[in-house]
mmCIF file of the C-alpha atoms, coordinates in Angstrom:
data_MODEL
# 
_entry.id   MODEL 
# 
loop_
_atom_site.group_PDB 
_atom_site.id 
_atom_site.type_symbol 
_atom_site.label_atom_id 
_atom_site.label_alt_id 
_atom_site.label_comp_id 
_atom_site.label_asym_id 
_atom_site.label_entity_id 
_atom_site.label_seq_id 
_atom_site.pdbx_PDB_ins_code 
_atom_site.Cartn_x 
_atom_site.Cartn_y 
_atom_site.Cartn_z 
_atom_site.occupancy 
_atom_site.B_iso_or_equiv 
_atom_site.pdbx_formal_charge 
_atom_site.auth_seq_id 
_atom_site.auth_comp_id 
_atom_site.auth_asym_id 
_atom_site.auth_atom_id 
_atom_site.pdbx_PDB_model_num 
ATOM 1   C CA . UNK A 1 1   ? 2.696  -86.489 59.964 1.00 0.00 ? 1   UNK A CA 1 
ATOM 2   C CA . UNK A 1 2   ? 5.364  -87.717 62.367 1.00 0.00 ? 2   UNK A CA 1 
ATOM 3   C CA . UNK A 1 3   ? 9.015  -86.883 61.626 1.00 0.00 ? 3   UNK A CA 1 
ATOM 4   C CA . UNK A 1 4   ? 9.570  -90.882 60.999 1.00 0.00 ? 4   UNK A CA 1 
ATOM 5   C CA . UNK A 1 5   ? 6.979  -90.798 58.712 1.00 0.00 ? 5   UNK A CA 1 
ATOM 6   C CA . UNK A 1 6   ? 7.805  -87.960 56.723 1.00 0.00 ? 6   UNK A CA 1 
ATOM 7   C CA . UNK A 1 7   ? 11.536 -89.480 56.687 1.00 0.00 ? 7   UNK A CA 1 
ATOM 8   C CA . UNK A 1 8   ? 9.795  -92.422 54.960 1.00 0.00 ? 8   UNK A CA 1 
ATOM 9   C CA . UNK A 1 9   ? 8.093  -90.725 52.496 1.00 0.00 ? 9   UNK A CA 1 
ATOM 10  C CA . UNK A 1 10  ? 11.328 -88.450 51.537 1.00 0.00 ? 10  UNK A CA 1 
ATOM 11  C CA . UNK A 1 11  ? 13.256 -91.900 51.299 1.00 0.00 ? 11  UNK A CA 1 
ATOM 12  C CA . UNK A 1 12  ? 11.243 -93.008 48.818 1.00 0.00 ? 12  UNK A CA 1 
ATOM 13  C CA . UNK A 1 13  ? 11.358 -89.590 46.631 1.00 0.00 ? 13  UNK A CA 1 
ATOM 14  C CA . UNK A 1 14  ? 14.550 -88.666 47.057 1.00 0.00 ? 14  UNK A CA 1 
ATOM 15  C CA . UNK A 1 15  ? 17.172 -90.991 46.436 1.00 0.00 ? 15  UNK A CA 1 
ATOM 16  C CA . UNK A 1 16  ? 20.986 -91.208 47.109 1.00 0.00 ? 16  UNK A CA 1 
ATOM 17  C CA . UNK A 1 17  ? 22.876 -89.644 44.184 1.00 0.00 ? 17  UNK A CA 1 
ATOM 18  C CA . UNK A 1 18  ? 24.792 -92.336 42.160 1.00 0.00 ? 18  UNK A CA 1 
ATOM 19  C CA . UNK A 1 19  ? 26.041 -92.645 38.502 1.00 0.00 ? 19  UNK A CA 1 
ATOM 20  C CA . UNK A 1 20  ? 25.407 -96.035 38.169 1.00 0.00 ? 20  UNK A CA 1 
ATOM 21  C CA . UNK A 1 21  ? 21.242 -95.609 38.587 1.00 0.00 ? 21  UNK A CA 1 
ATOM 22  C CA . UNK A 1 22  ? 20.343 -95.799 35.454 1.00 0.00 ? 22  UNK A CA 1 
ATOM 23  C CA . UNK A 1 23  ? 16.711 -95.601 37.273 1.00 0.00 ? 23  UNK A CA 1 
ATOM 24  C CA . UNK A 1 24  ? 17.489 -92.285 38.774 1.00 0.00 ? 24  UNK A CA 1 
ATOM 25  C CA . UNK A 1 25  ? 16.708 -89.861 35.579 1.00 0.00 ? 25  UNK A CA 1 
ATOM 26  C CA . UNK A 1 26  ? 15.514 -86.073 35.694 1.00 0.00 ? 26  UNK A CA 1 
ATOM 27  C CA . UNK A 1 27  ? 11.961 -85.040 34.466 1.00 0.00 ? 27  UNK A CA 1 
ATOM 28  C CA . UNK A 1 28  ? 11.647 -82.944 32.086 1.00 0.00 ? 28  UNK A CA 1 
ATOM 29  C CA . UNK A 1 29  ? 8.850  -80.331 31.893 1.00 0.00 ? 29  UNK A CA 1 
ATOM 30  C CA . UNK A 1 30  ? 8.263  -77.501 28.854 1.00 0.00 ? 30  UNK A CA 1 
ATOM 31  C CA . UNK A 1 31  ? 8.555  -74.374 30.454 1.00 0.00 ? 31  UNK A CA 1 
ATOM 32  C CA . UNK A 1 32  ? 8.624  -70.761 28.796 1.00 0.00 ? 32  UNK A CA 1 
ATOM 33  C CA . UNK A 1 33  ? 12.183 -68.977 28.566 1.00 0.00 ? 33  UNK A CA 1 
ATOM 34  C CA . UNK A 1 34  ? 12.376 -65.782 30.346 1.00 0.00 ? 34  UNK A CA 1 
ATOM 35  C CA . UNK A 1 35  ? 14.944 -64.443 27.628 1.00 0.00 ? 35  UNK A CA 1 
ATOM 36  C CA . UNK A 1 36  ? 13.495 -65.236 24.443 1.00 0.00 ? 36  UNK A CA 1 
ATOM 37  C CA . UNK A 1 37  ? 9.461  -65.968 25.989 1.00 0.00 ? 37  UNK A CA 1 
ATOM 38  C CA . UNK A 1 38  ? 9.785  -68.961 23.483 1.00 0.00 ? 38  UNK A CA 1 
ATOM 39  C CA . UNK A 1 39  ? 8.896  -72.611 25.253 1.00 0.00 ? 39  UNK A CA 1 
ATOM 40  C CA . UNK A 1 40  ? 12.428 -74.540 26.431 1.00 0.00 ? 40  UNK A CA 1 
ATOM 41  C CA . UNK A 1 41  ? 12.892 -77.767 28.527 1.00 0.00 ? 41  UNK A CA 1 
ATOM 42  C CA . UNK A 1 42  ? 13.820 -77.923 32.810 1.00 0.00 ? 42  UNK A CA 1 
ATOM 43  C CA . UNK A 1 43  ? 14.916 -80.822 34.028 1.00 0.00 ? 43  UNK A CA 1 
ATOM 44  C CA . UNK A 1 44  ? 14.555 -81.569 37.855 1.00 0.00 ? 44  UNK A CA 1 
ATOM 45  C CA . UNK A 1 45  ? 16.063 -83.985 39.378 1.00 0.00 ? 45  UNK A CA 1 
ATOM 46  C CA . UNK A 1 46  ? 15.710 -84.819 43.125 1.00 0.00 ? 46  UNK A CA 1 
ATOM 47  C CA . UNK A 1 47  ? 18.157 -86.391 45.042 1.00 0.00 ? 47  UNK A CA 1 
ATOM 48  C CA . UNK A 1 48  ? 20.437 -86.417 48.447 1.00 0.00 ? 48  UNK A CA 1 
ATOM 49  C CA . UNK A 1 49  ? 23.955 -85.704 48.197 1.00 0.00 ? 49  UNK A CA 1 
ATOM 50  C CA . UNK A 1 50  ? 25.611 -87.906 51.165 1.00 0.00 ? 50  UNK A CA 1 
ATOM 51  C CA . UNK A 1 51  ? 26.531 -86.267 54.000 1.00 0.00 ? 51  UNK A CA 1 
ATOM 52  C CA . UNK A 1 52  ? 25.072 -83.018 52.991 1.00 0.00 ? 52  UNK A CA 1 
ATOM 53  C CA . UNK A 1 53  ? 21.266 -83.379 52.210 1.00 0.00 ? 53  UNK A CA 1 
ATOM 54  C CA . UNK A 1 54  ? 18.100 -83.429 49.981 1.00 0.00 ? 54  UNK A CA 1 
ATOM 55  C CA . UNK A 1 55  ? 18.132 -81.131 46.971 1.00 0.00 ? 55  UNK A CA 1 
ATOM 56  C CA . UNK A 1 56  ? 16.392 -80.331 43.670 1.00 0.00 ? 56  UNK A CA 1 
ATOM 57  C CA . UNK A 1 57  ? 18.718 -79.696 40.868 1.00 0.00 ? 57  UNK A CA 1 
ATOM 58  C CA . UNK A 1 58  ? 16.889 -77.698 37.903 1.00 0.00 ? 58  UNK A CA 1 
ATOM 59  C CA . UNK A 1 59  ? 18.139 -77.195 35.012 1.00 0.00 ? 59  UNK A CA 1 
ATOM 60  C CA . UNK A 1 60  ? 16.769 -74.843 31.745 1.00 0.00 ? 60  UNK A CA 1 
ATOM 61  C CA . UNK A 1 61  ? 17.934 -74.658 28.261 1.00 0.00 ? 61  UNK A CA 1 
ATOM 62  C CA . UNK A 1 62  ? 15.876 -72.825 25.329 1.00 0.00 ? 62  UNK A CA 1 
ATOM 63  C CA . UNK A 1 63  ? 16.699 -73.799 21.983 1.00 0.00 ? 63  UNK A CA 1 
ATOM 64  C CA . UNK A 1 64  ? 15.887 -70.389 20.285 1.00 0.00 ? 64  UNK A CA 1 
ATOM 65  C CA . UNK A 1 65  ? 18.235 -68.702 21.754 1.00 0.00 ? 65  UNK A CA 1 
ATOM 66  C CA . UNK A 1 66  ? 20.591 -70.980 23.973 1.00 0.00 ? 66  UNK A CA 1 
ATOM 67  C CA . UNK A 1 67  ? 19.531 -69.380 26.769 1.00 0.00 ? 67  UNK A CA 1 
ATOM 68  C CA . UNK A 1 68  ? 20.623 -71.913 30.143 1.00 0.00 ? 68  UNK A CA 1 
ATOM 69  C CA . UNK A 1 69  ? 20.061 -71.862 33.423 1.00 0.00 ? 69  UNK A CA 1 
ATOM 70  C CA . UNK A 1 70  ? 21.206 -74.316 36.490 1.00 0.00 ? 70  UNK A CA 1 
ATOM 71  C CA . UNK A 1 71  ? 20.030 -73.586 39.618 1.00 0.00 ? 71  UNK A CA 1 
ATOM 72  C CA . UNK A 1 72  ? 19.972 -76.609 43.057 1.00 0.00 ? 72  UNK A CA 1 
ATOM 73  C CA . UNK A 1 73  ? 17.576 -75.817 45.694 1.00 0.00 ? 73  UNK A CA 1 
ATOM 74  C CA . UNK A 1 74  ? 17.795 -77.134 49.526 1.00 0.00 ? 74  UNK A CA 1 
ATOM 75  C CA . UNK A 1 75  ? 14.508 -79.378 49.798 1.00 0.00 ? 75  UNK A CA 1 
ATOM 76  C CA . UNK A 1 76  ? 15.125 -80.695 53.191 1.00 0.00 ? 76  UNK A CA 1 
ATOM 77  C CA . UNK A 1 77  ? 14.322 -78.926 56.447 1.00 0.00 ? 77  UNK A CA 1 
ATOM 78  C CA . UNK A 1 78  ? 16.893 -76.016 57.377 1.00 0.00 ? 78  UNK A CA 1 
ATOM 79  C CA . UNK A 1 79  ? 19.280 -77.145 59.635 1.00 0.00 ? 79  UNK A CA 1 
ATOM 80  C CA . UNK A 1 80  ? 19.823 -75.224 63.109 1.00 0.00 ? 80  UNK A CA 1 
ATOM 81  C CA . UNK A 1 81  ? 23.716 -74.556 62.941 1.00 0.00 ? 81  UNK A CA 1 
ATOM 82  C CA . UNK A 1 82  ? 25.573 -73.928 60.259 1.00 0.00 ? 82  UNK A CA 1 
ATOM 83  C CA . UNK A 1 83  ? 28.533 -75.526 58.909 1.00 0.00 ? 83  UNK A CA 1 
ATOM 84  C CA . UNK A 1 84  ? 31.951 -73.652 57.938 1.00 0.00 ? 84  UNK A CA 1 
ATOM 85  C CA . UNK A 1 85  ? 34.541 -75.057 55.145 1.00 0.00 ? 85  UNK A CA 1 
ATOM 86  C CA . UNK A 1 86  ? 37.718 -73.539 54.687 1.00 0.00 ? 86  UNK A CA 1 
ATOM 87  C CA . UNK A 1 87  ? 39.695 -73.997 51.055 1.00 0.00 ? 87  UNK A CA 1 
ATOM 88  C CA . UNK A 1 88  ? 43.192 -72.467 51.266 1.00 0.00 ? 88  UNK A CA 1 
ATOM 89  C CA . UNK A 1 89  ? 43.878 -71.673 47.864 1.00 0.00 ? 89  UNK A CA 1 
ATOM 90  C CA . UNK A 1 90  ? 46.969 -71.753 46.938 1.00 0.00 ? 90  UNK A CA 1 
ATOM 91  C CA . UNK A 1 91  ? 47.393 -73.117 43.221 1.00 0.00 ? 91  UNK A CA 1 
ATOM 92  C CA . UNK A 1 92  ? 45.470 -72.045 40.111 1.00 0.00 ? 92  UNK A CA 1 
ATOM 93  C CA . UNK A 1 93  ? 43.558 -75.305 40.023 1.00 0.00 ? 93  UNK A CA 1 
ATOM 94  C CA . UNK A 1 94  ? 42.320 -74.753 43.490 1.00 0.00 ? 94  UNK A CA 1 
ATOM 95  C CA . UNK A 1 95  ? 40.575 -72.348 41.706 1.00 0.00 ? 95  UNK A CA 1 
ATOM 96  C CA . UNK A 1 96  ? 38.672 -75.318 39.392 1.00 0.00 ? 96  UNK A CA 1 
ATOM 97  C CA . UNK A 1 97  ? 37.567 -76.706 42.765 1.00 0.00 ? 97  UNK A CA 1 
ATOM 98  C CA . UNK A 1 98  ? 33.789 -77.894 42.848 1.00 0.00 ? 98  UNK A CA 1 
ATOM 99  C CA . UNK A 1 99  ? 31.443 -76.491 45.815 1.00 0.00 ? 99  UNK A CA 1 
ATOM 100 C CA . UNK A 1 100 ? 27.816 -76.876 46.088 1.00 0.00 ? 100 UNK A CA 1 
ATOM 101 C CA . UNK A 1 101 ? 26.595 -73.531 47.419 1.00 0.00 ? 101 UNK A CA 1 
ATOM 102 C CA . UNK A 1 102 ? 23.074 -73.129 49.021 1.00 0.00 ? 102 UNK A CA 1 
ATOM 103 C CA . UNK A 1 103 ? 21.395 -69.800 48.737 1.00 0.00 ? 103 UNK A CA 1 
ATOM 104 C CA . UNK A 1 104 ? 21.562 -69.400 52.202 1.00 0.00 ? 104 UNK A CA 1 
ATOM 105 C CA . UNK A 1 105 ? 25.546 -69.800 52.325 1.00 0.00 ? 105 UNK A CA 1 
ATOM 106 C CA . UNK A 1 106 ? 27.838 -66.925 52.765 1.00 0.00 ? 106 UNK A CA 1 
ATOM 107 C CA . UNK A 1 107 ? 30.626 -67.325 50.614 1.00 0.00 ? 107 UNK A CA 1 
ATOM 108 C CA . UNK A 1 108 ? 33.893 -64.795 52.183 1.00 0.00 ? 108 UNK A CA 1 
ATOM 109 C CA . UNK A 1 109 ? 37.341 -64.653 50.474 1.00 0.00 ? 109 UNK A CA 1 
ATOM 110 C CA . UNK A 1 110 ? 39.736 -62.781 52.399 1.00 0.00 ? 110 UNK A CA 1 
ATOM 111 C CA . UNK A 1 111 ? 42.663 -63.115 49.941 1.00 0.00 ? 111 UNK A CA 1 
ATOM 112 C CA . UNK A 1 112 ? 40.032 -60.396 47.986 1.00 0.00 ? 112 UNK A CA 1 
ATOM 113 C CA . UNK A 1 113 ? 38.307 -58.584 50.641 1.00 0.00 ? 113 UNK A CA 1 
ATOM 114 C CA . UNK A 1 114 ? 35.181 -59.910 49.201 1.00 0.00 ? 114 UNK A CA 1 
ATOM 115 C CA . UNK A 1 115 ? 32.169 -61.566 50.632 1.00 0.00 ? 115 UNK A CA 1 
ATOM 116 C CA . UNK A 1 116 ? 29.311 -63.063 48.300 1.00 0.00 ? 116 UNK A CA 1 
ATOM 117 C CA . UNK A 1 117 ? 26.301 -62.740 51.589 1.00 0.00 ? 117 UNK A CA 1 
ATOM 118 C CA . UNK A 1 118 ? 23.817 -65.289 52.192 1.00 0.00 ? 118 UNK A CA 1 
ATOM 119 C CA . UNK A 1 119 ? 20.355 -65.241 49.969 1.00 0.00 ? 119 UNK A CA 1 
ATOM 120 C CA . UNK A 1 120 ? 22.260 -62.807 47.280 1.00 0.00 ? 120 UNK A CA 1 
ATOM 121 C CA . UNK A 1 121 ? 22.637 -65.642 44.578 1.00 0.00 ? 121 UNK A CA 1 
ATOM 122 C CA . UNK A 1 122 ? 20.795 -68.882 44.077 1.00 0.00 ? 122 UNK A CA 1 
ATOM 123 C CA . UNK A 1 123 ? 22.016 -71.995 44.936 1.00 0.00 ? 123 UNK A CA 1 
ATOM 124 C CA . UNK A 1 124 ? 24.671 -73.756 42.344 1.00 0.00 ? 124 UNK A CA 1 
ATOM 125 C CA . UNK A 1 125 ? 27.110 -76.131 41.470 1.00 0.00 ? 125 UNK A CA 1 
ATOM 126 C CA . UNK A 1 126 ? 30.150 -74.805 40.563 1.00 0.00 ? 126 UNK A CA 1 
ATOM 127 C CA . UNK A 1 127 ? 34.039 -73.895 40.683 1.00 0.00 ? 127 UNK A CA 1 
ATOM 128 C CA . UNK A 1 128 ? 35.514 -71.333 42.913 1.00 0.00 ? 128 UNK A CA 1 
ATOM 129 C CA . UNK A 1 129 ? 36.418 -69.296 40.381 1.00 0.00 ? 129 UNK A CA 1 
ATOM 130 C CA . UNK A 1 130 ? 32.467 -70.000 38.651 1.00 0.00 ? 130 UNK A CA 1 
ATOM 131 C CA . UNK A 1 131 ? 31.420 -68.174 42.148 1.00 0.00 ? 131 UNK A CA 1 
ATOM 132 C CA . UNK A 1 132 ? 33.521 -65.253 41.371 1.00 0.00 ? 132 UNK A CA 1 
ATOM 133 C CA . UNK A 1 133 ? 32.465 -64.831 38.084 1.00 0.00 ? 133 UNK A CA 1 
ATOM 134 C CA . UNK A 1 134 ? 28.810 -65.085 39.147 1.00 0.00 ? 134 UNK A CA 1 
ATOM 135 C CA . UNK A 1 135 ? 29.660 -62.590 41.503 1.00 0.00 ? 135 UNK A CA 1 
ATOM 136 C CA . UNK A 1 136 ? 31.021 -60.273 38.559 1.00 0.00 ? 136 UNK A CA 1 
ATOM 137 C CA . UNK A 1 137 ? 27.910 -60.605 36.674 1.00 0.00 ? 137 UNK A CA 1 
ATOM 138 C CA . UNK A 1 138 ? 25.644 -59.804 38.938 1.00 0.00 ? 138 UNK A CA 1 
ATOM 139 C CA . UNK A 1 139 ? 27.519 -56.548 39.901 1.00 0.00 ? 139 UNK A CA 1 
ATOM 140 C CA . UNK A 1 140 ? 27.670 -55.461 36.215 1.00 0.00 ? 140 UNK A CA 1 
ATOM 141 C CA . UNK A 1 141 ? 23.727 -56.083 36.261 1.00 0.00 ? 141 UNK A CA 1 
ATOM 142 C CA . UNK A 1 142 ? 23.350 -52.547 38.480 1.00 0.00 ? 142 UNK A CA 1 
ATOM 143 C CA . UNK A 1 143 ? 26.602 -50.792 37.632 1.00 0.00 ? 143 UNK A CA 1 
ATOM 144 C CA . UNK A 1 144 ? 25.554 -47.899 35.449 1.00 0.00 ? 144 UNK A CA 1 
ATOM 145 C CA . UNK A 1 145 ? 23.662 -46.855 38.478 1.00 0.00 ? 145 UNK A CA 1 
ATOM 146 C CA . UNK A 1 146 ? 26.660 -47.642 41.120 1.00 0.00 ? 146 UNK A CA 1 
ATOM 147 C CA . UNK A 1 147 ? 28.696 -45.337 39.032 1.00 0.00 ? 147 UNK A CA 1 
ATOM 148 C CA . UNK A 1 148 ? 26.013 -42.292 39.580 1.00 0.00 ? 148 UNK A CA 1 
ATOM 149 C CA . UNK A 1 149 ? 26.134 -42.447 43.472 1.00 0.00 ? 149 UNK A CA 1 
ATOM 150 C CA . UNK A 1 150 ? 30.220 -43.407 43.772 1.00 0.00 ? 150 UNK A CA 1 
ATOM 151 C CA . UNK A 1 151 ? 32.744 -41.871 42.001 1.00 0.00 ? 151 UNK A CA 1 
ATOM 152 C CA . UNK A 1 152 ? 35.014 -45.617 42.441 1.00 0.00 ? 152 UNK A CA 1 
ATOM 153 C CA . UNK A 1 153 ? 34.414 -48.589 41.078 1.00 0.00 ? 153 UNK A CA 1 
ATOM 154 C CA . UNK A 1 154 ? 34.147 -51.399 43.281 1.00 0.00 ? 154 UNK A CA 1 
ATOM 155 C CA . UNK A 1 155 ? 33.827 -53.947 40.091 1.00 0.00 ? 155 UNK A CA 1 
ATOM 156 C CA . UNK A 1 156 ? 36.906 -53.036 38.887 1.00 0.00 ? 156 UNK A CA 1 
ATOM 157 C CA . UNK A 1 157 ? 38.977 -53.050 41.794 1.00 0.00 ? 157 UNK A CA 1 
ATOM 158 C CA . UNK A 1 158 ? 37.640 -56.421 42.622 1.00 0.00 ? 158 UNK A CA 1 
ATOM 159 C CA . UNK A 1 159 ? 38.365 -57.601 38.666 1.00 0.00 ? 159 UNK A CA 1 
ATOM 160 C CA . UNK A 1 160 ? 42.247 -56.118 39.826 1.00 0.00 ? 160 UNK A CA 1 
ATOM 161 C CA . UNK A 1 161 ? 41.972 -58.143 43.028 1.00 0.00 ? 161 UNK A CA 1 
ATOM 162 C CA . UNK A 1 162 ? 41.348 -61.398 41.164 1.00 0.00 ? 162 UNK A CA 1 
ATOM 163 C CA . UNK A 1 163 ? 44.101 -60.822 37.889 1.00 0.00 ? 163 UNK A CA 1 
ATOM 164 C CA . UNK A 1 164 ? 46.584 -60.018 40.606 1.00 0.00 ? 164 UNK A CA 1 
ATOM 165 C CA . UNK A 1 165 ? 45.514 -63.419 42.801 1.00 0.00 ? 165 UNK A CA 1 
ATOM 166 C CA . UNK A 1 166 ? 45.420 -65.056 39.695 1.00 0.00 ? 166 UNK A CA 1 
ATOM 167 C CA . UNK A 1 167 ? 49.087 -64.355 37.971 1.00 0.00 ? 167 UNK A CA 1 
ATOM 168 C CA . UNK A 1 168 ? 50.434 -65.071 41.976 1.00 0.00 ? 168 UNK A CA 1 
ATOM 169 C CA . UNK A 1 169 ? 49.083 -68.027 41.746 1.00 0.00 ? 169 UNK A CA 1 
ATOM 170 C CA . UNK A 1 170 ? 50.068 -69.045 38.094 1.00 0.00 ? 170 UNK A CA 1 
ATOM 171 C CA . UNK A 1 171 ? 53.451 -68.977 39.694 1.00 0.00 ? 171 UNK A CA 1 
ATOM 172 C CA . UNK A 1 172 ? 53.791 -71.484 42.203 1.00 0.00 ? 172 UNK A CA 1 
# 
């Protein structure tokens, strides 16, 4: 298939995001929960972000035990360069700021000394401060076993790392 042709075919699946499509709605598929191993609901949704490119957004939910998961996916080709954004944060809702984050970002914050590397987390939707957390959580997955091998806690010096960023910037 030519790379026109597969341009046209991609066209027609994956379509522009835009609230006002009221023709543009997810599918939803029964899937089994991986907490609970009761049967929950994913919704996928394809679409292209403007200026950025084609993705999948999934999304799981379990009503046995409210078990969620979001998760967006690159489904176009991987591009050659990279790109680099830079947020200066400097106020506490800089913090609320959106970012879509591809698993094969890097995500560095020097303010910390902390640096989330690429194909560590799963691509997402969410704040700045939503990466940071997600960060946290994932590091109190393997903890116990950190603790064995180092006698300091990385976790908690980066938890002090973010309080002390935080109540800085709650003052300006």
């Amino acid at each position: 298939m030519s790379v026109i042709e597969e341009e046209r075919v991609r066209g027609a699946v994956f379509k522009d995001i835009n609230a006002e499509d009221e023709d543009q709605q997810p599918t939803v598929i029964e899937s089994l929960c991986m907490n609970c191993y009761e049967n929950g609901s994913t919704r996928l949704l394809l679409t292209k972000i403007p200026f950025f490119k084609e993705i999948i957004i999934s999304s799981f939910s379990c009503p046995h035990c409210n078990w969620t998961n979001t998760e967006i996916q690159s489904a176009g080709r991987i591009q050659e360069q990279g790109v680099l954004y830079t947020l200066q944060v400097k106020t506490k809702e800089d913090m609320n700021r959106e970012v879509v984050k591809s698993d094969s970002a890097s995500t560095r914050i020097p303010q910390l000394d902390f640096e989330i590397p690429a194909f560590t987390q799963k691509g997402s939707l969410s704040t700045i401060e939503g990466l940071l957390d997600r960060a946290v959580v994932g590091l109190e997955q393997d903890q116990p076993i950190r603790k064995v091998f180092s006698s300091t806690s990385f976790l908690s010096f980066l938890r002090q790392r973010k309080k002390k960023m935080m109540k800085s910037l709650a003052m300006i």
